[in-house]
CSV table of C-alpha atoms in Angstrom, one decimal:
chain,number,residue,atom,x,y,z
A,1076,MET,CA,-49.7,-13.0,2.3
A,1077,ALA,CA,-50.2,-11.2,5.6
A,1078,ALA,CA,-50.3,-7.7,7.1
A,1079,VAL,CA,-47.7,-6.9,9.8
A,1080,ASP,CA,-48.3,-4.3,12.4
A,1081,LEU,CA,-45.8,-2.9,14.9
A,1082,GLN,CA,-47.3,-0.9,17.8
A,1083,GLY,CA,-44.9,1.0,20.1
A,1084,VAL,CA,-42.2,-1.6,19.7
A,1085,THR,CA,-39.1,-1.1,21.9
A,1086,LYS,CA,-35.9,-3.0,22.6
A,1087,SER,CA,-33.5,-2.8,25.5
A,1088,TYR,CA,-30.8,-5.4,26.1
A,1089,ASP,CA,-30.0,-4.4,29.7
A,1090,GLY,CA,-33.2,-2.7,30.9
A,1091,LYS,CA,-31.5,0.7,31.0
A,1092,THR,CA,-30.4,1.6,27.5
A,1093,THR,CA,-33.1,1.7,24.8
A,1094,VAL,CA,-32.0,0.8,21.3
A,1095,ILE,CA,-35.4,0.7,19.6
A,1096,HIS,CA,-37.6,3.6,20.5
A,1097,GLY,CA,-41.4,3.0,20.2
A,1098,ILE,CA,-41.6,2.0,16.5
A,1099,ASP,CA,-45.1,2.1,14.9
A,1100,LEU,CA,-45.5,0.6,11.4
A,1101,ASP,CA,-48.3,-0.8,9.4
A,1102,ILE,CA,-47.2,-3.2,6.6
A,1103,ARG,CA,-50.1,-4.1,4.2
A,1104,HIS,CA,-50.9,-7.4,2.6
A,1105,GLY,CA,-48.5,-8.0,-0.3
A,1106,GLU,CA,-46.5,-4.8,0.4
A,1107,PHE,CA,-42.7,-4.6,-0.1
A,1108,VAL,CA,-41.3,-2.5,2.8
A,1109,VAL,CA,-37.7,-1.7,3.3
A,1110,PHE,CA,-35.9,-0.7,6.5
A,1111,VAL,CA,-33.0,1.5,5.6
A,1112,GLY,CA,-30.4,3.4,7.6
A,1113,PRO,CA,-26.7,3.4,8.5
A,1114,SER,CA,-25.0,0.6,10.4
A,1115,GLY,CA,-26.1,0.5,14.1
A,1116,CYS,CA,-29.5,2.2,13.5
A,1117,GLY,CA,-31.5,-0.8,14.6
A,1118,LYS,CA,-32.9,-2.0,11.3
A,1119,SER,CA,-31.7,-5.6,11.7
A,1120,THR,CA,-32.7,-5.7,15.3
A,1121,LEU,CA,-36.2,-4.6,14.4
A,1122,LEU,CA,-36.4,-7.3,11.7
A,1123,ARG,CA,-35.2,-10.0,14.1
A,1124,MET,CA,-37.9,-8.9,16.6
A,1125,ILE,CA,-40.5,-9.4,13.9
A,1126,ALA,CA,-39.0,-12.9,13.2
A,1127,GLY,CA,-39.0,-13.8,16.9
A,1128,LEU,CA,-35.2,-14.1,17.0
A,1129,GLU,CA,-35.0,-11.2,19.5
A,1130,PRO,CA,-37.4,-10.8,22.4
A,1131,ILE,CA,-39.5,-7.6,22.4
A,1132,SER,CA,-39.0,-5.3,25.4
A,1133,GLY,CA,-42.3,-3.4,24.9
A,1134,GLY,CA,-45.1,-2.9,22.4
A,1135,GLU,CA,-46.7,-5.4,20.1
A,1136,VAL,CA,-46.0,-7.2,16.9
A,1137,ARG,CA,-49.0,-8.6,15.0
A,1138,ILE,CA,-49.0,-10.8,11.9
A,1139,GLU,CA,-52.3,-11.1,10.2
A,1140,GLY,CA,-53.9,-9.5,13.2
A,1141,ARG,CA,-52.5,-12.0,15.7
A,1142,ARG,CA,-50.2,-10.9,18.5
A,1143,VAL,CA,-46.9,-12.9,18.1
A,1144,ASN,CA,-44.7,-11.4,20.8
A,1145,GLU,CA,-44.4,-14.7,22.7
A,1146,LEU,CA,-44.5,-17.1,19.7
A,1147,PRO,CA,-41.3,-18.8,18.7
A,1148,PRO,CA,-40.1,-18.2,15.1
A,1149,ARG,CA,-41.4,-21.5,13.8
A,1150,HIS,CA,-44.9,-20.6,14.7
A,1151,ARG,CA,-45.0,-17.1,13.1
A,1152,ASP,CA,-45.2,-18.5,9.5
A,1153,ILE,CA,-42.3,-16.4,8.3
A,1154,ALA,CA,-39.3,-17.2,6.2
A,1155,MET,CA,-36.0,-15.3,6.6
A,1156,VAL,CA,-33.2,-14.9,4.1
A,1157,PHE,CA,-29.8,-14.0,5.7
A,1158,GLN,CA,-26.8,-12.1,4.5
A,1159,ASP,CA,-24.5,-15.1,4.6
A,1160,TYR,CA,-26.8,-17.6,2.7
A,1161,ALA,CA,-26.5,-20.2,5.5
A,1162,LEU,CA,-26.5,-23.2,3.1
A,1163,TYR,CA,-25.4,-26.7,4.1
A,1164,PRO,CA,-22.1,-27.3,2.2
A,1165,HIS,CA,-22.5,-31.1,2.1
A,1166,LYS,CA,-26.0,-31.1,0.7
A,1167,THR,CA,-27.1,-30.6,-2.9
A,1168,LEU,CA,-29.1,-27.5,-3.8
A,1169,PHE,CA,-32.3,-29.6,-4.0
A,1170,ASP,CA,-31.7,-30.9,-0.4
A,1171,ASN,CA,-30.8,-27.5,0.9
A,1172,MET,CA,-34.1,-26.2,-0.4
A,1173,ALA,CA,-36.1,-29.2,0.8
A,1174,PHE,CA,-34.5,-29.4,4.2
A,1175,GLY,CA,-37.1,-27.3,6.1
A,1176,LEU,CA,-40.0,-29.1,4.4
A,1177,ARG,CA,-38.6,-32.5,5.4
A,1178,LEU,CA,-38.3,-31.3,9.1
A,1179,ARG,CA,-42.0,-30.5,8.8
A,1180,LYS,CA,-42.8,-34.1,7.5
A,1181,THR,CA,-44.0,-32.7,4.2
A,1182,SER,CA,-44.6,-35.5,1.6
A,1183,GLU,CA,-41.9,-36.1,-0.9
A,1184,THR,CA,-44.3,-35.5,-3.8
A,1185,GLU,CA,-45.2,-32.0,-2.3
A,1186,ILE,CA,-41.4,-31.3,-1.7
A,1187,GLN,CA,-40.6,-32.2,-5.3
A,1188,ARG,CA,-43.4,-29.9,-6.6
A,1189,ARG,CA,-42.4,-26.9,-4.4
A,1190,VAL,CA,-38.7,-27.2,-4.9
A,1191,MET,CA,-39.1,-27.5,-8.7
A,1192,ASP,CA,-41.5,-24.6,-8.9
A,1193,ALA,CA,-39.2,-22.3,-6.9
A,1194,ALA,CA,-36.1,-23.5,-8.8
A,1195,ARG,CA,-37.8,-22.7,-12.2
A,1196,LEU,CA,-38.9,-19.3,-10.8
A,1197,LEU,CA,-35.3,-18.5,-9.8
A,1198,ARG,CA,-33.8,-20.1,-12.9
A,1199,ILE,CA,-31.7,-22.6,-11.0
A,1200,ASP,CA,-33.6,-25.8,-11.9
A,1201,HIS,CA,-30.7,-27.0,-14.1
A,1202,MET,CA,-28.3,-27.1,-11.2
A,1203,LEU,CA,-30.2,-28.8,-8.3
A,1204,ASP,CA,-27.8,-31.7,-8.1
A,1205,ARG,CA,-24.8,-29.4,-7.4
A,1206,ARG,CA,-23.4,-28.4,-4.0
A,1207,PRO,CA,-23.0,-24.8,-2.8
A,1208,ALA,CA,-19.2,-24.7,-3.3
A,1209,ALA,CA,-19.7,-25.0,-7.1
A,1210,LEU,CA,-21.9,-21.9,-7.3
A,1211,SER,CA,-21.2,-18.1,-7.6
A,1212,GLY,CA,-22.4,-15.8,-4.8
A,1213,GLY,CA,-25.5,-14.8,-6.8
A,1214,GLN,CA,-26.4,-18.4,-7.4
A,1215,ARG,CA,-26.1,-19.2,-3.7
A,1216,GLN,CA,-28.3,-16.3,-2.9
A,1217,ARG,CA,-30.9,-17.6,-5.3
A,1218,VAL,CA,-30.8,-21.0,-3.4
A,1219,ALA,CA,-31.3,-19.2,-0.1
A,1220,ILE,CA,-34.3,-17.3,-1.5
A,1221,GLY,CA,-35.6,-20.6,-3.0
A,1222,ARG,CA,-35.4,-22.2,0.4
A,1223,ALA,CA,-37.6,-19.4,1.7
A,1224,ILE,CA,-40.1,-19.6,-1.2
A,1225,VAL,CA,-40.8,-23.4,-0.7
A,1226,ARG,CA,-42.0,-22.7,2.8
A,1227,GLU,CA,-44.9,-20.7,1.3
A,1228,PRO,CA,-44.8,-18.3,4.3
A,1229,LYS,CA,-47.1,-15.4,5.1
A,1230,VAL,CA,-44.2,-13.0,5.3
A,1231,PHE,CA,-40.6,-13.0,3.8
A,1232,LEU,CA,-37.9,-11.3,5.8
A,1233,PHE,CA,-34.6,-10.3,4.0
A,1234,ASP,CA,-31.6,-9.2,6.2
A,1235,GLU,CA,-29.2,-7.4,3.9
A,1236,PRO,CA,-29.2,-10.3,1.4
A,1237,LEU,CA,-27.0,-8.6,-1.2
A,1238,SER,CA,-24.3,-7.0,0.8
A,1239,ASN,CA,-21.8,-9.8,0.1
A,1240,LEU,CA,-22.1,-9.5,-3.6
A,1241,ASP,CA,-20.1,-7.3,-6.0
A,1242,ALA,CA,-21.8,-4.3,-7.6
A,1243,GLN,CA,-22.9,-6.0,-10.8
A,1244,LEU,CA,-24.3,-9.0,-9.0
A,1245,ARG,CA,-26.1,-6.7,-6.6
A,1246,ASN,CA,-27.8,-4.9,-9.5
A,1247,GLU,CA,-28.8,-8.3,-11.1
A,1248,MET,CA,-30.1,-9.8,-7.8
A,1249,ARG,CA,-32.0,-6.6,-7.0
A,1250,SER,CA,-33.9,-6.9,-10.3
A,1251,GLU,CA,-34.5,-10.6,-9.5
A,1252,ILE,CA,-36.0,-9.8,-6.1
A,1253,LYS,CA,-38.2,-7.1,-7.6
A,1254,ARG,CA,-39.5,-9.5,-10.3
A,1255,LEU,CA,-40.0,-12.2,-7.6
A,1256,HIS,CA,-42.2,-9.9,-5.6
A,1257,GLN,CA,-44.3,-9.0,-8.6
A,1258,ARG,CA,-44.8,-12.7,-9.4
A,1259,LEU,CA,-45.5,-13.9,-5.8
A,1260,GLY,CA,-47.4,-10.9,-4.6
A,1261,ALA,CA,-45.8,-11.7,-1.2
A,1262,THR,CA,-45.5,-9.5,1.9
A,1263,ILE,CA,-41.7,-8.7,2.1
A,1264,ILE,CA,-39.8,-6.8,4.7
A,1265,TYR,CA,-36.3,-6.1,3.6
A,1266,VAL,CA,-33.3,-4.6,5.5
A,1267,THR,CA,-30.5,-2.7,3.8
A,1268,HIS,CA,-28.0,0.1,4.4
A,1269,ASP,CA,-28.0,0.9,0.6
A,1270,GLN,CA,-30.5,3.7,-0.1
A,1271,VAL,CA,-30.4,2.8,-3.9
A,1272,GLU,CA,-31.7,-0.7,-3.0
A,1273,ALA,CA,-34.4,0.9,-0.8
A,1274,MET,CA,-35.6,3.4,-3.5
A,1275,THR,CA,-35.7,0.8,-6.3
A,1276,LEU,CA,-37.3,-2.1,-4.4
A,1277,ALA,CA,-39.8,-0.6,-1.9
A,1278,ASP,CA,-43.4,0.2,-2.0
A,1279,ARG,CA,-42.7,2.1,1.3
A,1280,ILE,CA,-39.5,2.8,3.1
A,1281,ALA,CA,-38.9,3.2,6.9
A,1282,VAL,CA,-35.8,5.3,7.4
A,1283,LEU,CA,-34.2,4.6,10.8
A,1284,GLN,CA,-31.6,6.5,12.8
A,1285,GLY,CA,-30.4,5.6,16.3
A,1286,GLY,CA,-33.4,3.3,16.8
A,1287,HIS,CA,-35.9,6.0,15.9
A,1288,LYS,CA,-38.2,6.0,12.9
A,1289,MET,CA,-37.4,9.2,11.0
A,1290,GLN,CA,-39.9,8.8,8.2
A,1291,TYR,CA,-42.2,6.0,6.8
A,1292,ASP,CA,-43.5,6.8,3.3
A,1293,THR,CA,-43.2,6.0,-0.4
A,1294,PRO,CA,-39.9,6.3,-2.2
A,1295,ASP,CA,-41.2,9.5,-4.0
A,1296,ALA,CA,-42.1,11.2,-0.7
A,1297,ILE,CA,-38.9,10.1,1.0
A,1298,TYR,CA,-36.8,11.6,-1.8
A,1299,ASN,CA,-38.9,14.7,-2.7
A,1300,ARG,CA,-40.4,15.6,0.7
A,1301,PRO,CA,-38.0,14.4,3.4
A,1302,ALA,CA,-39.4,14.9,6.8
A,1303,ALA,CA,-36.0,15.4,8.5
A,1304,LEU,CA,-32.4,16.6,7.8
A,1305,PHE,CA,-31.2,13.0,8.3
A,1306,VAL,CA,-33.6,11.7,5.6
A,1307,ALA,CA,-32.6,14.5,3.2
A,1308,GLY,CA,-28.9,13.8,3.7
A,1309,PHE,CA,-29.1,10.0,3.6
A,1310,THR,CA,-31.1,9.6,0.4
A,1311,GLY,CA,-29.9,10.4,-3.1
A,1312,ALA,CA,-26.5,10.0,-4.7
A,1313,PRO,CA,-25.2,12.6,-4.5
A,1314,ALA,CA,-27.3,13.5,-1.4
A,1315,MET,CA,-29.2,16.7,-1.0
A,1316,ASN,CA,-27.1,19.9,-0.7
A,1317,LEU,CA,-27.6,21.2,2.8
A,1318,CYS,CA,-26.1,24.4,4.2
A,1319,ASP,CA,-26.7,26.9,7.0
A,1320,CYS,CA,-28.8,29.9,6.2
A,1321,THR,CA,-30.4,32.9,7.9
A,1322,TRP,CA,-33.8,34.3,7.4
A,1323,VAL,CA,-34.0,37.9,6.1
A,1324,HIS,CA,-37.3,39.9,6.1
A,1325,ASP,CA,-38.0,42.2,3.3
A,1326,HIS,CA,-41.1,44.1,2.2
A,1327,ASP,CA,-41.1,42.9,-1.4
A,1328,HIS,CA,-40.8,39.1,-0.8
A,1329,GLY,CA,-41.9,38.7,2.8
A,1330,GLY,CA,-38.5,37.0,3.4
A,1331,GLN,CA,-35.7,35.1,1.9
A,1332,ALA,CA,-33.1,32.5,2.8
A,1333,ASP,CA,-29.6,34.1,2.9
A,1334,LEU,CA,-26.9,31.6,2.0
A,1335,GLY,CA,-24.1,34.0,2.8
A,1336,GLY,CA,-24.7,37.0,0.5
A,1337,VAL,CA,-26.9,35.2,-1.9
A,1338,ARG,CA,-30.6,35.3,-1.2
A,1339,VAL,CA,-33.2,32.8,-2.3
A,1340,ALA,CA,-37.0,33.0,-2.1
A,1341,VAL,CA,-38.9,29.9,-1.0
A,1342,LEU,CA,-42.5,28.8,-1.1
A,1343,PRO,CA,-44.8,31.1,0.9
A,1344,GLU,CA,-45.8,28.3,3.3
A,1345,LEU,CA,-42.2,27.7,4.1
A,1346,ALA,CA,-41.5,31.4,4.5
A,1347,ALA,CA,-44.2,31.7,7.1
A,1348,ARG,CA,-42.6,29.0,9.3
A,1349,ALA,CA,-39.1,30.1,8.6
A,1350,ALA,CA,-39.7,33.5,10.1
A,1351,THR,CA,-40.3,32.0,13.5
A,1352,THR,CA,-37.5,29.4,13.5
A,1353,ALA,CA,-34.3,30.4,15.3
A,1354,THR,CA,-31.7,28.4,13.2
A,1355,LEU,CA,-32.3,27.1,9.7
A,1356,LYS,CA,-30.8,24.7,7.1
A,1357,PHE,CA,-31.4,25.2,3.4
A,1358,GLY,CA,-31.6,22.2,1.1
A,1359,VAL,CA,-31.7,21.5,-2.6
A,1360,ARG,CA,-31.1,18.4,-4.6
A,1361,PRO,CA,-28.3,18.4,-7.3
A,1362,GLU,CA,-30.8,17.9,-10.1
A,1363,ASN,CA,-32.7,21.1,-9.0
A,1364,ILE,CA,-29.7,23.3,-9.7
A,1365,ALA,CA,-29.3,24.1,-13.4
A,1366,LEU,CA,-26.9,26.3,-15.4
A,1367,VAL,CA,-29.7,27.3,-17.8
A,1368,PRO,CA,-33.2,28.3,-16.9
A,1369,VAL,CA,-35.7,25.4,-17.2
A,1370,THR,CA,-39.0,26.8,-15.8
A,1371,PRO,CA,-40.3,30.4,-15.2
A,1372,GLN,CA,-40.0,29.7,-11.4
A,1373,ASP,CA,-36.2,29.2,-11.6
A,1374,GLN,CA,-34.2,31.7,-9.5
A,1375,ALA,CA,-31.0,33.0,-10.9
A,1376,VAL,CA,-28.1,33.2,-8.4
A,1377,PRO,CA,-24.4,34.0,-8.9
A,1378,ALA,CA,-22.1,31.0,-8.6
A,1379,GLU,CA,-18.5,30.0,-9.2
A,1380,VAL,CA,-17.3,26.6,-10.5
A,1381,GLN,CA,-15.2,24.8,-8.0
A,1382,LEU,CA,-14.9,21.2,-9.2
A,1383,LEU,CA,-15.9,19.0,-12.1
A,1384,GLU,CA,-16.6,15.2,-11.8
A,1385,PRO,CA,-17.4,13.7,-15.3
A,1386,LEU,CA,-19.4,10.5,-15.0
A,1387,GLY,CA,-20.0,9.8,-18.7
A,1388,ALA,CA,-23.7,10.4,-19.0
A,1389,GLU,CA,-23.5,13.5,-16.8
A,1390,THR,CA,-21.0,15.7,-15.0
A,1391,LEU,CA,-21.3,16.6,-11.3
A,1392,VAL,CA,-20.3,20.2,-10.8
A,1393,THR,CA,-19.5,21.7,-7.4
A,1394,LEU,CA,-20.5,25.3,-7.3
A,1395,ARG,CA,-19.8,28.0,-4.7
A,1396,ILE,CA,-23.1,29.8,-4.0
A,1397,GLY,CA,-22.8,32.3,-1.2
A,1398,ARG,CA,-20.7,30.6,1.5
A,1399,ALA,CA,-21.9,27.1,0.5
A,1400,ASP,CA,-20.5,24.5,-1.9
A,1401,MET,CA,-23.3,22.8,-3.7
A,1402,VAL,CA,-23.3,19.9,-6.2
A,1403,ALA,CA,-25.3,20.3,-9.4
A,1404,ARG,CA,-26.1,17.6,-12.0
A,1405,CYS,CA,-25.1,19.0,-15.4
A,1406,PRO,CA,-24.9,17.7,-19.0
A,1407,ALA,CA,-21.8,15.7,-19.9
A,1408,SER,CA,-20.9,18.5,-22.3
A,1409,PHE,CA,-20.3,21.0,-19.4
A,1410,ARG,CA,-16.6,22.1,-19.6
A,1411,GLU,CA,-16.3,25.4,-17.7
A,1412,ARG,CA,-13.0,25.5,-15.7
A,1413,PRO,CA,-12.8,25.9,-11.9
A,1414,GLY,CA,-12.9,29.5,-11.0
A,1415,THR,CA,-15.3,30.4,-13.7
A,1416,ALA,CA,-18.2,32.7,-12.7
A,1417,VAL,CA,-21.6,31.3,-13.9
A,1418,THR,CA,-25.3,31.8,-13.2
A,1419,ALA,CA,-27.1,29.0,-11.4
A,1420,TYR,CA,-30.8,28.5,-11.5
A,1421,LEU,CA,-32.6,27.1,-8.4
A,1422,ARG,CA,-36.0,25.5,-8.8
A,1423,ALA,CA,-38.3,27.2,-6.2
A,1424,PRO,CA,-40.8,24.4,-5.7
A,1425,GLN,CA,-38.0,22.0,-4.9
A,1426,LEU,CA,-36.2,24.1,-2.2
A,1427,HIS,CA,-36.3,22.8,1.4
A,1428,LEU,CA,-35.9,24.4,4.8
A,1429,PHE,CA,-35.2,22.5,8.0
A,1430,ASP,CA,-35.2,23.5,11.6
A,1431,ALA,CA,-31.5,23.1,12.4
A,1432,ALA,CA,-32.1,22.5,16.2
A,1433,SER,CA,-34.7,19.7,15.8
A,1434,GLY,CA,-33.6,18.4,12.4
A,1435,MET,CA,-37.2,18.4,11.2
A,1436,ALA,CA,-38.5,19.8,7.9
A,1437,LEU,CA,-40.6,23.0,8.1
C-alpha cells in the first residue's frame, strides 16, 4: 500500500492549450479513490500521468512520499488494469498472469504461489490452462486483474475496466472489485464515466469536468452536498432537479426562492447568501419530493402530474411546479393521471441553491 499525492498537476500537449488544470489530490494508504466525469474530462489522462504513461507538464506526483515525475512506469511500483484486458491470445491464463513476473526474473516457485493465490482470490483457479478466447468478458477481466495482483504493487490503477461488459456483468464485476479491495486493503485509483460505479466503489470521489477538479469528497458528500451545479447534475439517477429561480424578499420569511409563481423557503444560511447573488439555480433530488408529508419541515407546494414512468419497485413522476418540471420518486402504487393537480412536499433541509453564473453552490 502507498499514499499518492498530486500537487498542482497540469497537462498540455502543445504547450498552449491546457487539458489538466492544476489538480491537487491526496490519496491515502489503502484508499479506494474514483475519478469520474464525462468523456473528455481528463480522468484517463490524469491516471496515465500517475502511471508514467503520459509526461507531466507541471506540478508533482508523489507515491509513498517520493517524487516520480521523471520515473518510467516500471519503476513506480504500480499495476494498471486496462479497458481492453490486453491479454496474450496464444498464452494460457497462467502464462498471462505470470508473464510480468518472468520478465522480472522471479523464481518459478514464487510465480506459482502468487498466480495460484490470485487465481483462488478471483475464483479462476480451475481454468488456468485455458486461453483467453475460451473465456467470457467477465472472466477475461478477472485474468487482467489477477495479472495486476501478482505484481504485488503499491498502487493499483484501473482505467474504465468494466465499460466493455454488459449491464449484468458490470454489476457482478463491480461487486468483485469491491470485495477484492476489502481483502487486499490496497490503494486503488479507478477511472469511470459511470457515476453508479463511482458511488458504490469509492471511499472518495474526484469529480472532473474539462480538466478541472469540481469536487473531491466522500460519496455521501458528493451526493448530498454537491459543491457545484455540474456535480449536482452529474450524480444521481435520475439526477438532481435543477431550475432557474429568483429571490424574493419578504418580512415574514426573510426571503424565498420563486420557481415561477411557487415560492419555497430554504435554510437561513442559504437565504443570507441568496439575497446577494444575481442569478440563482434551485435544486432538489427526486427522493426529496414527496406526495405525502414525511417530516414537519416539509413544504407543501401546488403541482401538476405531467408524466409517469413505472419502474417496478417505484414510479418516477414528472411534476410541474411553478414553471419547472421536476422528477419525484414515488411508490409503485401511484396512479394519478397526467393533468391531475396534486400537492407536493419539498424537504427543506435537502434544498439547494447555486450561483448560476459561477456554477458553485451557495
